[in-house]
Short mmCIF file of the C-alpha atoms (twelve columns), coordinates in Angstrom:
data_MODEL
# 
_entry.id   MODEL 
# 
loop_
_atom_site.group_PDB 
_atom_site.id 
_atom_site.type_symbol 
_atom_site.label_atom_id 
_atom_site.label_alt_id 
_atom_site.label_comp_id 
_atom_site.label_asym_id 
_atom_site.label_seq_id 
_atom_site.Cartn_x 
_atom_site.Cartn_y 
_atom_site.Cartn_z 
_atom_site.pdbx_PDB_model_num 
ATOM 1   C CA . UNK A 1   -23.810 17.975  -17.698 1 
ATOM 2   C CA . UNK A 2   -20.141 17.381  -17.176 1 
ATOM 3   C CA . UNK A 3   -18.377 17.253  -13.855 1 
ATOM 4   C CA . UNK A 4   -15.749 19.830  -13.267 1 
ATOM 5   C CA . UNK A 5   -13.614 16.412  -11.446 1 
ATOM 6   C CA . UNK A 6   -10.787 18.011  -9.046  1 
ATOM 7   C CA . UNK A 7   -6.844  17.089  -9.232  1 
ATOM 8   C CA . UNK A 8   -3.790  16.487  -6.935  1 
ATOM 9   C CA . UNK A 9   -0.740  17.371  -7.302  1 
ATOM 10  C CA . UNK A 10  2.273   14.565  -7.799  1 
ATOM 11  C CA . UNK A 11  5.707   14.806  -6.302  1 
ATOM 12  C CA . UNK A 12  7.060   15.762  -9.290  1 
ATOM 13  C CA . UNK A 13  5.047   18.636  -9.554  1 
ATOM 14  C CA . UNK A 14  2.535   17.467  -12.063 1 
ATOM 15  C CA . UNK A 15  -1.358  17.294  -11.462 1 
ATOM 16  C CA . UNK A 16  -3.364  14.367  -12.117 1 
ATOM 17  C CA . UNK A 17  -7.368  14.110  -12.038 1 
ATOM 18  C CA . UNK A 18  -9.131  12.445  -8.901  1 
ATOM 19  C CA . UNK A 19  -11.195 10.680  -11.096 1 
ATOM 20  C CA . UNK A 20  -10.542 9.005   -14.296 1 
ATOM 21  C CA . UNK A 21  -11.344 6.515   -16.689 1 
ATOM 22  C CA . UNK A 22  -10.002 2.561   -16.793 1 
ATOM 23  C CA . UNK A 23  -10.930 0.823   -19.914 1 
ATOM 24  C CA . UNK A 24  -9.600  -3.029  -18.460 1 
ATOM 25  C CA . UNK A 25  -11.233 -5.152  -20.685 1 
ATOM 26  C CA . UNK A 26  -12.804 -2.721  -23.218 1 
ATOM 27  C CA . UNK A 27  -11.682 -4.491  -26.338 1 
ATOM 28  C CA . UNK A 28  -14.609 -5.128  -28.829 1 
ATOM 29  C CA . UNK A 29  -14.895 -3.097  -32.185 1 
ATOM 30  C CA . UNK A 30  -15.167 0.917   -31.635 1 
ATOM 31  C CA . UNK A 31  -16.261 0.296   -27.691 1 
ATOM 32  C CA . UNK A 32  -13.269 1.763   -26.103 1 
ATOM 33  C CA . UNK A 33  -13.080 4.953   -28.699 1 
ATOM 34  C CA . UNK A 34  -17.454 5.101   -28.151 1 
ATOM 35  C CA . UNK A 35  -16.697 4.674   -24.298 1 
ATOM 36  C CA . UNK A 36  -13.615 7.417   -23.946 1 
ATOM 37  C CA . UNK A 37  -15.885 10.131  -25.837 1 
ATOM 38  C CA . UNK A 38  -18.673 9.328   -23.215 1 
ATOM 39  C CA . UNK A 39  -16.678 9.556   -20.904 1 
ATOM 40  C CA . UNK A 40  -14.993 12.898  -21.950 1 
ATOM 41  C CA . UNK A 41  -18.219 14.408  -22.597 1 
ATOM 42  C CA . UNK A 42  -19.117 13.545  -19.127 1 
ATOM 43  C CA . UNK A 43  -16.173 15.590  -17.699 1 
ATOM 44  C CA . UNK A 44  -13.753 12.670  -17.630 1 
ATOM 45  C CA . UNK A 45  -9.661  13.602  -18.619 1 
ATOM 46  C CA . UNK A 46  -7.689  10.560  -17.339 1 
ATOM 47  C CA . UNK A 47  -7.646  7.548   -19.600 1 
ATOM 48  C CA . UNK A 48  -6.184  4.474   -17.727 1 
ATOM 49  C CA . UNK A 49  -4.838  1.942   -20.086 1 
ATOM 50  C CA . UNK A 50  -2.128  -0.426  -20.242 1 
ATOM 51  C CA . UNK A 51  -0.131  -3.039  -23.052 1 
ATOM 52  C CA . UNK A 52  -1.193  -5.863  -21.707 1 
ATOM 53  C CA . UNK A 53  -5.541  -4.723  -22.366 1 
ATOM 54  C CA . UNK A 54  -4.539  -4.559  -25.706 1 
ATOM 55  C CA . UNK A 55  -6.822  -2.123  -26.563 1 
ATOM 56  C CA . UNK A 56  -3.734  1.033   -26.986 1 
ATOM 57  C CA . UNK A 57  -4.771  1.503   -30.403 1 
ATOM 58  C CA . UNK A 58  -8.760  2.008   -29.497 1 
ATOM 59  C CA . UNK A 59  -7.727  4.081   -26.766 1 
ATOM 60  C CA . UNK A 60  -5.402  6.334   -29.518 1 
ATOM 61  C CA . UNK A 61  -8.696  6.592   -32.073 1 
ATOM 62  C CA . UNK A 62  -10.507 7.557   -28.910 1 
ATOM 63  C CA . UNK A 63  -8.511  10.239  -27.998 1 
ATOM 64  C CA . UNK A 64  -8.293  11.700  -31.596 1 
ATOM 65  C CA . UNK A 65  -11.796 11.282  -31.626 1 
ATOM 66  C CA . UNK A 66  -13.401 12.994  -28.200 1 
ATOM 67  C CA . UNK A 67  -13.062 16.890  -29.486 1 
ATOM 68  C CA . UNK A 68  -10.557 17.549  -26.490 1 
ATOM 69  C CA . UNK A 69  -7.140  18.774  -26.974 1 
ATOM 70  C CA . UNK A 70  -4.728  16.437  -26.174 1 
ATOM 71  C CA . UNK A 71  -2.574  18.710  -23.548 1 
ATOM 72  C CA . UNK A 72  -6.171  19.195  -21.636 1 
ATOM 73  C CA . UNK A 73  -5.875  14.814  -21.249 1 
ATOM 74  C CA . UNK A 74  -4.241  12.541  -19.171 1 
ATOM 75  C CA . UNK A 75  -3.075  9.722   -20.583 1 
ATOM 76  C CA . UNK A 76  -1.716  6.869   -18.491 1 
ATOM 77  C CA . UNK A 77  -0.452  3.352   -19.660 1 
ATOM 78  C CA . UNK A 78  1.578   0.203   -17.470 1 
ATOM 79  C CA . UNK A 79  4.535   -1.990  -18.919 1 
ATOM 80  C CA . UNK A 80  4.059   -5.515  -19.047 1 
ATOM 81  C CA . UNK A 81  6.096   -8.283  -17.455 1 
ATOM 82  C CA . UNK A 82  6.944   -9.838  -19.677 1 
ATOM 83  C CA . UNK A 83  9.224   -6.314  -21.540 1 
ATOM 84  C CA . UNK A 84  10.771  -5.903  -17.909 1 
ATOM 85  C CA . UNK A 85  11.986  -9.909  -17.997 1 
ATOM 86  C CA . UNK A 86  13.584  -9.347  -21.296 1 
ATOM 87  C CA . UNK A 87  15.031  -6.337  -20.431 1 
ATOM 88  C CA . UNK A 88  13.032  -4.197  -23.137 1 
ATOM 89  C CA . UNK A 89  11.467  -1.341  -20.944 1 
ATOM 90  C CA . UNK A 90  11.987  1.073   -24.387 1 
ATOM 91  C CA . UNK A 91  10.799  -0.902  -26.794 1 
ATOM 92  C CA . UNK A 92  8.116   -1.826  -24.917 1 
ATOM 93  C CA . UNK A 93  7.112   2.194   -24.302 1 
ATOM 94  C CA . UNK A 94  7.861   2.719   -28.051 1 
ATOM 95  C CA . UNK A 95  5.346   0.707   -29.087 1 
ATOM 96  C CA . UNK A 96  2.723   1.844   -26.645 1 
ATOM 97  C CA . UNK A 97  3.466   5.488   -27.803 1 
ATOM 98  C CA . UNK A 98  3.433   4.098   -31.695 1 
ATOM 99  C CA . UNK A 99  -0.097  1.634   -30.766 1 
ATOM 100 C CA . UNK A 100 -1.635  5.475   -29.303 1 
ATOM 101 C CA . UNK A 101 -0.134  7.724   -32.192 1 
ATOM 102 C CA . UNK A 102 1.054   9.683   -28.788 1 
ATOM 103 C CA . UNK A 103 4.066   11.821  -28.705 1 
ATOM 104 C CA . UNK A 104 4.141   11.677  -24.929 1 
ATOM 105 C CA . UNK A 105 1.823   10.019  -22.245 1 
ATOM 106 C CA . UNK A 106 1.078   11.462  -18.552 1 
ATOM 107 C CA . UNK A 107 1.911   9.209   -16.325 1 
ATOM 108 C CA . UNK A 108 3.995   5.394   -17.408 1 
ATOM 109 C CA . UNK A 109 3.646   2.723   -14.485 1 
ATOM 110 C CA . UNK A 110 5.513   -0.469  -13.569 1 
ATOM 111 C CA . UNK A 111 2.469   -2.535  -13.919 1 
ATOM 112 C CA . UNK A 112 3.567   -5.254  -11.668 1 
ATOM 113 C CA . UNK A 113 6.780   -5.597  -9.215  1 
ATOM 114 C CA . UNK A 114 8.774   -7.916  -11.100 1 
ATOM 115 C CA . UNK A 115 11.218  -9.327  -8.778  1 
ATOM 116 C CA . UNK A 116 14.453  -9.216  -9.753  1 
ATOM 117 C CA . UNK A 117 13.780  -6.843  -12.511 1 
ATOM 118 C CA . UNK A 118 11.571  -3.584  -11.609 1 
ATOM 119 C CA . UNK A 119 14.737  -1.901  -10.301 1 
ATOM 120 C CA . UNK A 120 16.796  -2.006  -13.556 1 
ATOM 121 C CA . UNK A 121 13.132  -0.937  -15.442 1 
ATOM 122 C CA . UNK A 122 12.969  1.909   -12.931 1 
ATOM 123 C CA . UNK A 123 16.446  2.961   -14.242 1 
ATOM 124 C CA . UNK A 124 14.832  2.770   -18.070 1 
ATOM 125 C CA . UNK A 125 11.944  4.999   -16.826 1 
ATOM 126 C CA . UNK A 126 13.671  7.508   -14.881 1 
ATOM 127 C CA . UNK A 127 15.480  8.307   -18.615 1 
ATOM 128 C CA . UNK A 128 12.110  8.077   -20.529 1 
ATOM 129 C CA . UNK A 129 10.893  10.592  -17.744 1 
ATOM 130 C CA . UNK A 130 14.294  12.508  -18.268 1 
ATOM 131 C CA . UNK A 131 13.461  12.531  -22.053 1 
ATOM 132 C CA . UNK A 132 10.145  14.179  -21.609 1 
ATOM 133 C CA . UNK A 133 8.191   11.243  -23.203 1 
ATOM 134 C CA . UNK A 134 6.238   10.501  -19.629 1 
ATOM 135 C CA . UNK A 135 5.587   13.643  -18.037 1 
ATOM 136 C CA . UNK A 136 5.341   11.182  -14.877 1 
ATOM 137 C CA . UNK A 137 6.593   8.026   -13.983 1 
ATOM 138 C CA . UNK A 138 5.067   5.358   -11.184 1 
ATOM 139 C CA . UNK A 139 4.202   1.967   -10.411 1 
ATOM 140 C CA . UNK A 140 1.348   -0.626  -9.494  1 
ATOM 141 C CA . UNK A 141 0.529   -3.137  -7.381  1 
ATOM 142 C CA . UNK A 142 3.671   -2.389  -5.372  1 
ATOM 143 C CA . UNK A 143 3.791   -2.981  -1.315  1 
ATOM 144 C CA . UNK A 144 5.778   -1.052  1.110   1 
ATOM 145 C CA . UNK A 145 8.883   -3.272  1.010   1 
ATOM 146 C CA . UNK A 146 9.228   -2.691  -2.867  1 
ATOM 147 C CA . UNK A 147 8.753   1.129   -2.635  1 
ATOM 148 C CA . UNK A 148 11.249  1.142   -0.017  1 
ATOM 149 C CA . UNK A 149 14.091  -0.666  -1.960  1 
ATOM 150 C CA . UNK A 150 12.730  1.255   -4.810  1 
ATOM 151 C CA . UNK A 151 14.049  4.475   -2.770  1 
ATOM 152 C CA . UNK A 152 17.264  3.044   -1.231  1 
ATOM 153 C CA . UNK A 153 18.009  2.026   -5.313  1 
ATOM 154 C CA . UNK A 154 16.980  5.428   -6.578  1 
ATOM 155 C CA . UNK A 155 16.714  8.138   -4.204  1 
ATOM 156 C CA . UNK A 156 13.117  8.870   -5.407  1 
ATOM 157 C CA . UNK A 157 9.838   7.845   -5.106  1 
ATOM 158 C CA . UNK A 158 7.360   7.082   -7.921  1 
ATOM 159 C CA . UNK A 159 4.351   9.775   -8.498  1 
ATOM 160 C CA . UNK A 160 1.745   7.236   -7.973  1 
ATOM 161 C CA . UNK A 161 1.086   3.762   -6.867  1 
ATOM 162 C CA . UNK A 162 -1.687  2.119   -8.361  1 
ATOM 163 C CA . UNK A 163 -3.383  -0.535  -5.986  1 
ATOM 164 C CA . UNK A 164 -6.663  -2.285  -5.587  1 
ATOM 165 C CA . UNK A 165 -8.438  -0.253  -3.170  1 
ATOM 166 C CA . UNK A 166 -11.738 -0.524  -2.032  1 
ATOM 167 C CA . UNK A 167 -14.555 -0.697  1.056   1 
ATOM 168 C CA . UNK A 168 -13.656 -4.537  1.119   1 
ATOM 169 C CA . UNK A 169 -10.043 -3.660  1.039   1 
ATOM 170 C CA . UNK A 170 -8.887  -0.210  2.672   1 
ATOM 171 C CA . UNK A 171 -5.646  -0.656  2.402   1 
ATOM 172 C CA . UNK A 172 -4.970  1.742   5.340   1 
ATOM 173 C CA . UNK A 173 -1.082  0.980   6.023   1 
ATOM 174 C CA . UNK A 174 -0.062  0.885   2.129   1 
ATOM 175 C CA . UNK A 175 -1.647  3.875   1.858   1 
ATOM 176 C CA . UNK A 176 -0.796  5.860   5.083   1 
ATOM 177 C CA . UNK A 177 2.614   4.614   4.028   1 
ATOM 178 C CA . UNK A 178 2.101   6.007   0.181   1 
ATOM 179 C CA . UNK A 179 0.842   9.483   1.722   1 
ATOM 180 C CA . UNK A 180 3.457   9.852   4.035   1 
ATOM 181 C CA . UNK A 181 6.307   9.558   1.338   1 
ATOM 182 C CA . UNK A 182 4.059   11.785  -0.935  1 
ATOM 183 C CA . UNK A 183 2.921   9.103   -3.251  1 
ATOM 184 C CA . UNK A 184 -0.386  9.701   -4.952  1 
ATOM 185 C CA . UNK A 185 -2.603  6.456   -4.894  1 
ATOM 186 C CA . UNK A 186 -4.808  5.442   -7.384  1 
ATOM 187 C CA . UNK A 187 -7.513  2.928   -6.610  1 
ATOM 188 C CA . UNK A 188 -8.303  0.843   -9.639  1 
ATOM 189 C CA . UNK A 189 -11.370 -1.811  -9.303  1 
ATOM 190 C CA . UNK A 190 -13.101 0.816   -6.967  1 
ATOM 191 C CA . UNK A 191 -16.159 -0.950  -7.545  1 
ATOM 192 C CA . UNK A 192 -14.368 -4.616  -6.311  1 
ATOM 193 C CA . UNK A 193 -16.645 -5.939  -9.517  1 
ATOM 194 C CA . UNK A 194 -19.855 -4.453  -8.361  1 
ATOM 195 C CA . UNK A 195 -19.144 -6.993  -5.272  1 
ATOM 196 C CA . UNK A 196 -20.225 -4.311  -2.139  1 
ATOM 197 C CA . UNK A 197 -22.946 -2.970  -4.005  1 
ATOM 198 C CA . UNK A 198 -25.241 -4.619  -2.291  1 
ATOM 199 C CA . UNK A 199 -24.145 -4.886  1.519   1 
ATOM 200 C CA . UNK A 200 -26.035 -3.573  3.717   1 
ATOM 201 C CA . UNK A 201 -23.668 -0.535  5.115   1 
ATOM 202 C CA . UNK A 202 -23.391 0.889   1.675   1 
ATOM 203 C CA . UNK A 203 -27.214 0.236   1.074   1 
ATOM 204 C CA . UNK A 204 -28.033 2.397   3.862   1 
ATOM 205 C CA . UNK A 205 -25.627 5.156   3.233   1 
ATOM 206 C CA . UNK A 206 -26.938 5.123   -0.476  1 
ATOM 207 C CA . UNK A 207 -30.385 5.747   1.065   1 
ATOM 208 C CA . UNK A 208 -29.095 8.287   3.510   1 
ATOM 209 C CA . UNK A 209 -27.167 10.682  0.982   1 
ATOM 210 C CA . UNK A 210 -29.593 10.032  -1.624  1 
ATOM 211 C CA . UNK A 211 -26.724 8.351   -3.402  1 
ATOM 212 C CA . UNK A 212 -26.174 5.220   -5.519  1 
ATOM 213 C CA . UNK A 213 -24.031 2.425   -3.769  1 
ATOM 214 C CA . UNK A 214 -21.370 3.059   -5.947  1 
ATOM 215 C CA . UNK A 215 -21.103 6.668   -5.562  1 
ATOM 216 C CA . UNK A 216 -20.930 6.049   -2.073  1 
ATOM 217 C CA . UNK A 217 -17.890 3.590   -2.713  1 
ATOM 218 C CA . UNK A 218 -16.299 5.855   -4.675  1 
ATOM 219 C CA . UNK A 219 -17.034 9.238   -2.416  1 
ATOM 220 C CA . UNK A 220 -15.453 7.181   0.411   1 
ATOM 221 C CA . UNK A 221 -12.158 6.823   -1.290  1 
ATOM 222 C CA . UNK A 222 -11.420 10.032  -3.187  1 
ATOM 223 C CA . UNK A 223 -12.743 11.433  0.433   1 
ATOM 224 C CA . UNK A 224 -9.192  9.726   1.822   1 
ATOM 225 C CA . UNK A 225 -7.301  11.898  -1.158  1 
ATOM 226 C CA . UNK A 226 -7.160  8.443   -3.503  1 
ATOM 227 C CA . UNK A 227 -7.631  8.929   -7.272  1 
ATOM 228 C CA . UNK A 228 -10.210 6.477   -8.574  1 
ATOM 229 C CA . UNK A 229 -10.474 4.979   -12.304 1 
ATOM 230 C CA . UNK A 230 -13.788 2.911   -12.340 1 
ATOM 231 C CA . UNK A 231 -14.037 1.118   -15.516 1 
ATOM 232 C CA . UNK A 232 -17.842 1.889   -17.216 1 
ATOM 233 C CA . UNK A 233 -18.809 0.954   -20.649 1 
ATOM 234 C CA . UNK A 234 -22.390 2.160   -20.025 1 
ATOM 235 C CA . UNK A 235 -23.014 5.939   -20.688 1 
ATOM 236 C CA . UNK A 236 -25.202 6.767   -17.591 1 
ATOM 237 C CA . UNK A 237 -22.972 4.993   -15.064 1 
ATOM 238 C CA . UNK A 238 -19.532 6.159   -16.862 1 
ATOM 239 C CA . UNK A 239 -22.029 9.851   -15.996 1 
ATOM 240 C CA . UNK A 240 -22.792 8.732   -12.594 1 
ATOM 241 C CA . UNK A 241 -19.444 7.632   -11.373 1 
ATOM 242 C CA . UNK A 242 -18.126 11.107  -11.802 1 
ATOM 243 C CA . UNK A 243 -20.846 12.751  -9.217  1 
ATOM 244 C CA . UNK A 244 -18.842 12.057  -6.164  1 
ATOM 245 C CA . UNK A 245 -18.097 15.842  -5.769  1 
ATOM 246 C CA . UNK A 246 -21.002 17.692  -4.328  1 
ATOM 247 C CA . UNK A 247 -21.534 15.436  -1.615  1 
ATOM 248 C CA . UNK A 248 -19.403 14.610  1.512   1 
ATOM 249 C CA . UNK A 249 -19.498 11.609  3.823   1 
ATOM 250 C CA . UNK A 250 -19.032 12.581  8.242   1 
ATOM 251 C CA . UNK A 251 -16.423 11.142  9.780   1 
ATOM 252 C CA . UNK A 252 -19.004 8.315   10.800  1 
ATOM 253 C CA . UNK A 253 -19.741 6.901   7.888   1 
ATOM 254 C CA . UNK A 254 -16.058 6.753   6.992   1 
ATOM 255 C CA . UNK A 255 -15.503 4.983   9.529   1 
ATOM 256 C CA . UNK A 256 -18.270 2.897   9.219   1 
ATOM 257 C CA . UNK A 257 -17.296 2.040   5.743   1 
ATOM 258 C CA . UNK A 258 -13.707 1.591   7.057   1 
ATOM 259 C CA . UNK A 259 -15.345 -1.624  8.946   1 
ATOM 260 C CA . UNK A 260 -16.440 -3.402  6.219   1 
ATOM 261 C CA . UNK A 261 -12.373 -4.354  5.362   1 
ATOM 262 C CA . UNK A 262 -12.171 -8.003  4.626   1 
ATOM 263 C CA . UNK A 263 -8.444  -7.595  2.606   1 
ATOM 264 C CA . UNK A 264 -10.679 -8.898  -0.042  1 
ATOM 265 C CA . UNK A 265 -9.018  -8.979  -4.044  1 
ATOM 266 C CA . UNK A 266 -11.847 -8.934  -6.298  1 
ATOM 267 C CA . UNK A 267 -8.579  -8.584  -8.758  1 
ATOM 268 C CA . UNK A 268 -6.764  -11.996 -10.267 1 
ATOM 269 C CA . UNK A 269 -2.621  -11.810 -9.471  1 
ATOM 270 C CA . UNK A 270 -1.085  -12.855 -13.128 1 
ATOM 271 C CA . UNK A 271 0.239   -16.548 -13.018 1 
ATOM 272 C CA . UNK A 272 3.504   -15.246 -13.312 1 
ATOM 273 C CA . UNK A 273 3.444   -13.094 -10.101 1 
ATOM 274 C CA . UNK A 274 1.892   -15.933 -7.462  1 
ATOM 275 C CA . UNK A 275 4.084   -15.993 -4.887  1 
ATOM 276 C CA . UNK A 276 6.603   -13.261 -5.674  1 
ATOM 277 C CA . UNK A 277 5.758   -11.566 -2.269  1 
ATOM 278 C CA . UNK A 278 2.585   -9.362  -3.578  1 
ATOM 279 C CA . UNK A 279 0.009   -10.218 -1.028  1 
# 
């Protein structure tokens, strides 16, 4: 039965789903198109995808594929570094549009703070945005100090930040911070790779709500107002990720879970980004 998954609304206006789909890795032969229509059958709407998964044109098939109208999706995708070194932030979104057979996508993200170059590909966005090709615009991976000059440069700030966030990683500044300014986060690796499953905190809160471990991971972040995109390939967890909604954690729990922060990355930090400042 699929999940009727809630949405926030973006500083620009726009709504985006609390829940989505990230498809990281999903590259072999039809799994990304098979994975999206599970996923839409199971109430899903976000797709989370990006250049450098190289798996756009799956993604695209997918989408034509699931028996949804494309206006009822949302389709988000990240530039690459490697575009915002060269200086080709529309090429780069041209081709991600041409790999989806998209006229438009929902949200187009910064995938990583480039230094000395995410400013000038802000610029490029803001006219993409302006040009009604991303609906919204946003970044990733970005800490305070680079939304802040991103501000100062621009006089805005982006829709969403996409971080790790997770029960081994709360990320409570960033994203007091984030809230404050009325940026939406989005939590991608929800799950840190499966890697709190098993503790013993989330064990016993499983066995308390009658939940799974992850749903309990999950729960306790789109609890704090944080969009999640856990990436599923498997039907019946891509089904059980999505019900986080009829349940709610006490203030306890949260706070129990809120313990377990280690400011652990389960996440790898491309080789070109060590030691640009992104902790």
């Amino acid at each position: 039965m699929a999940v009727n998954i809630p949405k926030i609304i973006l500083n620009d206006g726009n709504e985006m789903p609390l829940l989505g789909l990230g498809v990281y890795k999903v590259v072999e032969e039809n799994e990304v198109e098979q994975t999206i229509r599970n996923a839409v059958a199971a109430g899903y709407r976000m797709i989370d995808t990006a250049s450098v998964y190289k798996n756009e044109e799956g993604v695209g098939r997918g989408i034509r594929s699931c028996g949804i109208p494309r206006e009822d999706l949302f389709i988000t995708t990240k530039i690459w570094n490697t575009a915002q070194r060269v200086g080709d932030i529309e090429g780069a979104f041209h081709r991600s549009l041409d790999r989806m057979k998209l006229d438009y996508v929902d949200l187009y993200l910064i995938h990583w703070p480039v230094s000395g170059c995410y400013l000038q590909t802000w610029k490029a966005f803001e006219a993409i945005a302006a040009s009604g090709r991303a609906k919204s615009i946003g970044v990733s991976n970005f800490e305070e100090p680079h939304l802040t000059q991103l501000f100062e440069f621009s006089g805005i700030y982006p829709a969403v930040n996409q971080i790790e966030c997770h029960p081994l990683w709360v990320r409570k500044a960033l994203v007091s911070y984030c809230q404050e300014k009325k940026i939406a986060v989005q939590a991608y690796a929800p799950l840190a790779r499966g890697l709190y499953l098993k503790r013993e905190i989330i064990q016993k809160l499983a066995e308390k709500y009658n939940k799974t471990p992850a749903q309990i991971g999950l729960r306790y972040l789109v609890q704090r107002g944080i969009s999640v995109i856990p990436k599923s390939t498997h039907k019946e967890r891509i089904e059980s990720n999505a019900d986080v909604f009829s349940f709610s954690l006490s203030d306890l729990d949260m706070a129990l879970i809120d313990s377990m922060d280690e400011q652990f990355r389960s996440a790898s930090i491309p080789e070109d980004m060590v030691g640009q400042g992104v902790h």
